[in-house]
mmCIF file of C-alpha atoms in Angstrom:
data_model
loop_
_atom_site.group_PDB
_atom_site.id
_atom_site.type_symbol
_atom_site.label_atom_id
_atom_site.label_comp_id
_atom_site.label_asym_id
_atom_site.label_seq_id
_atom_site.Cartn_x
_atom_site.Cartn_y
_atom_site.Cartn_z
ATOM 1 C CA MET Q 20 92.861 61.075 134.112
ATOM 2 C CA THR Q 21 91.811 61.453 137.727
ATOM 3 C CA THR Q 22 93.586 63.935 139.968
ATOM 4 C CA THR Q 23 95.513 61.107 141.622
ATOM 5 C CA GLU Q 24 96.609 59.764 138.250
ATOM 6 C CA LYS Q 25 97.808 63.220 137.249
ATOM 7 C CA VAL Q 26 99.864 63.519 140.452
ATOM 8 C CA VAL Q 27 101.513 60.166 139.741
ATOM 9 C CA ALA Q 28 102.173 61.098 136.099
ATOM 10 C CA LEU Q 29 103.743 64.396 137.098
ATOM 11 C CA MET Q 30 105.907 62.686 139.708
ATOM 12 C CA ARG Q 31 107.203 60.217 137.133
ATOM 13 C CA ARG Q 32 107.859 62.928 134.539
ATOM 14 C CA LEU Q 33 109.737 65.142 136.980
ATOM 15 C CA LYS Q 34 111.747 62.269 138.408
ATOM 16 C CA ILE Q 35 113.146 61.670 134.928
ATOM 17 C CA GLU Q 36 114.605 65.194 135.092
ATOM 18 C CA MET Q 37 116.335 64.511 138.427
ATOM 19 C CA ASN Q 38 119.702 66.236 138.889
ATOM 20 C CA GLY Q 39 121.748 64.645 141.653
ATOM 21 C CA ALA Q 40 124.282 67.479 141.931
ATOM 22 C CA VAL Q 41 121.548 70.072 142.342
ATOM 23 C CA THR Q 42 119.761 67.835 144.821
ATOM 24 C CA ASP Q 43 122.865 67.735 147.012
ATOM 25 C CA ALA Q 44 123.277 71.496 146.806
ATOM 26 C CA MET Q 45 119.628 72.063 147.614
ATOM 27 C CA ARG Q 46 119.887 69.706 150.568
ATOM 28 C CA GLU Q 47 122.609 71.934 152.009
ATOM 29 C CA TYR Q 48 120.457 74.993 151.265
ATOM 30 C CA GLY Q 49 117.420 73.662 153.105
ATOM 31 C CA GLY Q 50 116.690 70.019 152.504
ATOM 32 C CA GLY Q 51 115.971 67.120 154.779
ATOM 33 C CA THR Q 52 113.634 67.619 157.700
ATOM 34 C CA GLN Q 53 114.081 71.370 157.518
ATOM 35 C CA GLY Q 54 113.158 71.659 153.846
ATOM 36 C CA TYR Q 55 111.593 69.030 151.639
ATOM 37 C CA GLY Q 56 110.834 65.371 152.173
ATOM 38 C CA LEU Q 57 111.912 64.617 148.595
ATOM 39 C CA ASN Q 58 113.942 66.860 146.330
ATOM 40 C CA TYR Q 59 114.855 65.847 142.770
ATOM 41 C CA GLY Q 60 116.870 68.978 142.004
ATOM 42 C CA VAL Q 61 114.856 69.819 138.881
ATOM 43 C CA SER Q 62 115.300 73.392 137.629
ATOM 44 C CA LEU Q 63 112.402 75.813 137.908
ATOM 45 C CA PRO Q 64 112.115 76.350 134.108
ATOM 46 C CA THR Q 65 111.860 72.578 133.625
ATOM 47 C CA VAL Q 66 109.197 72.267 136.326
ATOM 48 C CA LYS Q 67 107.292 75.063 134.614
ATOM 49 C CA ASP Q 68 107.509 73.401 131.191
ATOM 50 C CA VAL Q 69 106.225 70.089 132.535
ATOM 51 C CA ALA Q 70 103.485 71.680 134.649
ATOM 52 C CA ARG Q 71 102.017 73.886 131.932
ATOM 53 C CA GLU Q 72 100.556 70.824 130.213
ATOM 54 C CA TYR Q 73 98.168 70.420 133.168
ATOM 55 C CA ALA Q 74 97.176 74.062 133.748
ATOM 56 C CA PRO Q 75 94.841 75.439 134.853
ATOM 57 C CA ASP Q 76 93.623 72.924 137.400
ATOM 58 C CA HIS Q 77 92.851 74.189 140.892
ATOM 59 C CA GLU Q 78 92.067 70.768 142.350
ATOM 60 C CA LEU Q 79 95.273 69.246 140.970
ATOM 61 C CA ALA Q 80 97.288 72.134 142.408
ATOM 62 C CA GLN Q 81 95.823 71.463 145.853
ATOM 63 C CA ALA Q 82 96.727 67.785 145.591
ATOM 64 C CA LEU Q 83 100.264 68.554 144.455
ATOM 65 C CA TRP Q 84 100.850 71.001 147.294
ATOM 66 C CA ARG Q 85 99.943 68.332 149.838
ATOM 67 C CA GLN Q 86 102.874 66.204 148.671
ATOM 68 C CA ASP Q 87 106.144 66.702 150.520
ATOM 69 C CA VAL Q 88 108.079 66.848 147.259
ATOM 70 C CA ARG Q 89 109.815 70.040 146.154
ATOM 71 C CA GLU Q 90 109.033 69.675 142.459
ATOM 72 C CA LEU Q 91 105.354 68.886 143.000
ATOM 73 C CA LYS Q 92 104.899 71.907 145.245
ATOM 74 C CA LEU Q 93 106.583 74.108 142.635
ATOM 75 C CA ALA Q 94 104.484 72.558 139.865
ATOM 76 C CA ALA Q 95 101.346 73.493 141.808
ATOM 77 C CA LEU Q 96 102.262 77.164 141.391
ATOM 78 C CA PHE Q 97 102.131 76.920 137.599
ATOM 79 C CA ILE Q 98 99.041 74.708 137.496
ATOM 80 C CA ASP Q 99 96.711 76.527 139.887
ATOM 81 C CA ASP Q 100 94.082 78.979 138.667
ATOM 82 C CA PRO Q 101 95.031 82.375 140.192
ATOM 83 C CA SER Q 102 91.417 83.566 140.093
ATOM 84 C CA ARG Q 103 90.545 80.824 142.601
ATOM 85 C CA VAL Q 104 93.398 81.530 145.004
ATOM 86 C CA ALA Q 105 91.871 83.151 148.100
ATOM 87 C CA ALA Q 106 93.377 84.465 151.314
ATOM 88 C CA GLY Q 107 92.681 81.209 153.129
ATOM 89 C CA GLN Q 108 94.763 79.246 150.630
ATOM 90 C CA MET Q 109 97.637 81.721 150.803
ATOM 91 C CA GLU Q 110 97.692 81.500 154.595
ATOM 92 C CA ALA Q 111 97.491 77.705 154.555
ATOM 93 C CA TRP Q 112 100.302 77.321 152.045
ATOM 94 C CA ALA Q 113 102.425 79.923 153.847
ATOM 95 C CA ASP Q 114 102.095 77.918 157.051
ATOM 96 C CA ASP Q 115 103.690 75.043 155.129
ATOM 97 C CA TRP Q 116 106.770 77.003 154.021
ATOM 98 C CA ARG Q 117 110.042 75.662 155.350
ATOM 99 C CA THR Q 118 112.424 77.264 152.853
ATOM 100 C CA PRO Q 119 112.819 80.771 151.395
ATOM 101 C CA GLU Q 120 112.567 79.214 147.944
ATOM 102 C CA LEU Q 121 108.931 78.223 148.436
ATOM 103 C CA ALA Q 122 108.006 81.597 149.911
ATOM 104 C CA GLU Q 123 109.640 83.427 147.020
ATOM 105 C CA GLN Q 124 108.189 81.267 144.280
ATOM 106 C CA CYS Q 125 104.673 81.225 145.737
ATOM 107 C CA ALA Q 126 104.743 85.009 145.753
ATOM 108 C CA MET Q 127 106.390 85.483 142.360
ATOM 109 C CA GLN Q 128 104.595 82.813 140.352
ATOM 110 C CA LEU Q 129 101.083 82.593 141.817
ATOM 111 C CA PHE Q 130 100.010 84.622 144.830
ATOM 112 C CA TRP Q 131 100.512 88.054 143.291
ATOM 113 C CA LYS Q 132 97.891 87.207 140.668
ATOM 114 C CA SER Q 133 95.208 86.412 143.250
ATOM 115 C CA PRO Q 134 92.242 88.810 143.520
ATOM 116 C CA GLU Q 135 93.119 89.112 147.230
ATOM 117 C CA ALA Q 136 96.852 89.580 146.720
ATOM 118 C CA GLY Q 137 97.074 93.257 147.640
ATOM 119 C CA LYS Q 138 95.346 92.870 150.967
ATOM 120 C CA GLN Q 139 97.368 89.758 151.778
ATOM 121 C CA ALA Q 140 100.699 91.363 150.921
ATOM 122 C CA ALA Q 141 99.949 94.430 153.030
ATOM 123 C CA GLU Q 142 98.955 92.240 155.975
ATOM 124 C CA TRP Q 143 102.076 90.078 155.787
ATOM 125 C CA ALA Q 144 104.417 93.026 155.299
ATOM 126 C CA GLY Q 145 103.135 94.538 158.529
ATOM 127 C CA LEU Q 146 103.857 91.444 160.608
ATOM 128 C CA PRO Q 147 106.743 91.475 163.138
ATOM 129 C CA SER Q 148 109.961 90.654 161.308
ATOM 130 C CA GLY Q 149 111.139 88.114 163.855
ATOM 131 C CA GLU Q 150 107.918 86.117 163.873
ATOM 132 C CA ALA Q 151 106.956 85.919 160.203
ATOM 133 C CA ALA Q 152 110.156 86.168 158.190
ATOM 134 C CA LEU Q 153 108.983 84.099 155.219
ATOM 135 C CA LYS Q 154 105.592 85.802 154.985
ATOM 136 C CA ARG Q 155 107.316 89.194 154.979
ATOM 137 C CA LEU Q 156 109.763 87.976 152.349
ATOM 138 C CA ALA Q 157 106.861 86.888 150.153
ATOM 139 C CA ALA Q 158 104.929 90.106 150.716
ATOM 140 C CA PHE Q 159 107.616 92.340 149.259
ATOM 141 C CA TYR Q 160 108.122 90.055 146.279
ATOM 142 C CA MET Q 161 104.409 90.477 145.637
ATOM 143 C CA PHE Q 162 104.725 94.272 145.784
ATOM 144 C CA GLY Q 163 107.503 94.037 143.209
ATOM 145 C CA ARG Q 164 105.282 92.005 140.922
ATOM 146 C CA PHE Q 165 102.452 94.509 141.343
ATOM 147 C CA ALA Q 166 104.766 97.216 139.986
ATOM 148 C CA ALA Q 167 104.808 95.686 136.517
ATOM 149 C CA ALA Q 168 101.054 94.989 136.551
ATOM 150 C CA VAL Q 169 100.161 98.475 135.367
ATOM 151 C CA GLU Q 170 96.747 97.383 134.055
ATOM 152 C CA THR Q 171 95.571 95.817 137.327
ATOM 153 C CA VAL Q 172 97.375 97.692 140.120
ATOM 154 C CA SER Q 173 97.166 101.484 140.051
ATOM 155 C CA ASP Q 174 99.797 104.038 141.023
ATOM 156 C CA SER Q 175 97.400 105.124 143.752
ATOM 157 C CA GLU Q 176 97.348 101.656 145.318
ATOM 158 C CA LEU Q 177 101.130 101.383 145.222
ATOM 159 C CA SER Q 178 101.466 104.884 146.609
ATOM 160 C CA GLY Q 179 99.299 103.969 149.584
ATOM 161 C CA TRP Q 180 101.564 101.055 150.428
ATOM 162 C CA LEU Q 181 104.711 103.129 149.960
ATOM 163 C CA ASP Q 182 103.393 105.774 152.352
ATOM 164 C CA ASP Q 183 102.572 103.200 155.031
ATOM 165 C CA ALA Q 184 105.490 103.201 157.483
ATOM 166 C CA ARG Q 185 104.151 99.957 158.949
ATOM 167 C CA ILE Q 186 105.066 98.330 155.624
ATOM 168 C CA PHE Q 187 108.018 100.299 154.291
ATOM 169 C CA GLY Q 188 109.542 101.309 157.603
ATOM 170 C CA PRO Q 189 112.658 100.636 159.695
ATOM 171 C CA THR Q 190 111.918 96.905 159.906
ATOM 172 C CA ALA Q 191 111.784 96.560 156.096
ATOM 173 C CA ALA Q 192 115.163 94.878 155.741
ATOM 174 C CA GLU Q 193 114.398 91.741 153.692
ATOM 175 C CA ARG Q 194 116.171 91.269 150.341
ATOM 176 C CA SER Q 195 112.747 91.309 148.699
ATOM 177 C CA VAL Q 196 112.299 94.923 149.846
ATOM 178 C CA VAL Q 197 115.112 95.880 147.486
ATOM 179 C CA TYR Q 198 113.373 94.025 144.673
ATOM 180 C CA ALA Q 199 110.035 95.720 145.400
ATOM 181 C CA LEU Q 200 111.431 99.244 145.491
ATOM 182 C CA ARG Q 201 113.583 98.728 142.422
ATOM 183 C CA GLU Q 202 110.647 97.393 140.416
ATOM 184 C CA ILE Q 203 108.360 100.221 141.512
ATOM 185 C CA TYR Q 204 111.036 102.738 140.531
ATOM 186 C CA ARG Q 205 111.522 100.940 137.215
ATOM 187 C CA HIS Q 206 107.893 100.553 136.145
ATOM 188 C CA ARG Q 207 106.191 103.540 137.796
ATOM 189 C CA PRO Q 208 107.905 106.820 136.825
ATOM 190 C CA ALA Q 209 105.272 108.827 138.706
ATOM 191 C CA LEU Q 210 106.326 107.164 141.965
ATOM 192 C CA ARG Q 211 110.090 107.559 141.684
ATOM 193 C CA THR Q 212 110.173 110.574 143.963
ATOM 194 C CA ARG Q 213 108.229 108.641 146.607
ATOM 195 C CA VAL Q 214 110.599 105.691 146.375
ATOM 196 C CA THR Q 215 113.619 107.963 146.761
ATOM 197 C CA ALA Q 216 112.071 109.746 149.740
ATOM 198 C CA LEU Q 217 111.219 106.612 151.710
ATOM 199 C CA LEU Q 218 114.799 105.336 151.524
ATOM 200 C CA ASP Q 219 115.457 107.508 154.576
ATOM 201 C CA ARG Q 220 113.181 105.348 156.709
ATOM 202 C CA VAL Q 221 114.089 101.799 155.630
ATOM 203 C CA SER Q 222 117.254 100.046 156.786
ATOM 204 C CA ASP Q 223 120.563 101.528 155.671
ATOM 205 C CA GLU Q 224 121.478 98.275 153.934
ATOM 206 C CA VAL Q 225 118.280 98.263 151.872
ATOM 207 C CA ALA Q 226 118.533 101.977 151.095
ATOM 208 C CA GLY Q 227 122.116 101.660 149.894
ATOM 209 C CA GLU Q 228 121.343 98.684 147.655
ATOM 210 C CA VAL Q 229 118.288 100.352 146.124
ATOM 211 C CA ARG Q 230 120.221 103.561 145.405
ATOM 212 C CA TRP Q 231 122.949 101.537 143.727
ATOM 213 C CA GLN Q 232 120.511 99.553 141.591
ATOM 214 C CA VAL Q 233 118.329 102.439 140.443
ATOM 215 C CA GLU Q 234 121.380 104.286 139.182
ATOM 216 C CA TYR Q 235 121.423 101.767 136.327
ATOM 217 C CA LEU Q 236 117.771 102.489 135.538
ATOM 218 C CA LYS Q 237 118.255 106.182 134.904
#
């Protein structure tokens, strides 16, 4: 099949899985002109199951992302080849984010696997919180994913980011910061002291939530 034929086939397959109740809920969450042009309300696990039949296909992922359809954009994340995802693509797709869901899933499912993920996450995390909220949200989800990638991201790399007050500083108040710190504490025993120490310089809300969560990891 051509790329166009694959896009059409995926659209038809995902439309079959349409969930009207979820679509309505998602519309309230961020649909319409502020979210997605079309939203079928298909669950993420279902999108993943359908998409995996087409992976990896970098060109198809690009074509899917260009469609203003929630499920096709999500499918692109499971179909793309992470080794071919460069900084330019991450910036271009981030500029297209209109909902936290897309920012979170791009970070959690695809971007963190990119060869340029570390540099991109550090850059986004250092952006002003009021001007790049979704990029910052994604950045900290990527740091959390790095924590479990013990074979590809070293303790030294994570330590450098933890020690950077521009990243984990007073403006680090996103919910994904909690996820990042919890995952680093969970997967990197050698860095637990560092995580505990930096809680004094992040927001009180984040610090309190991290302390509460890590208690269950001890």
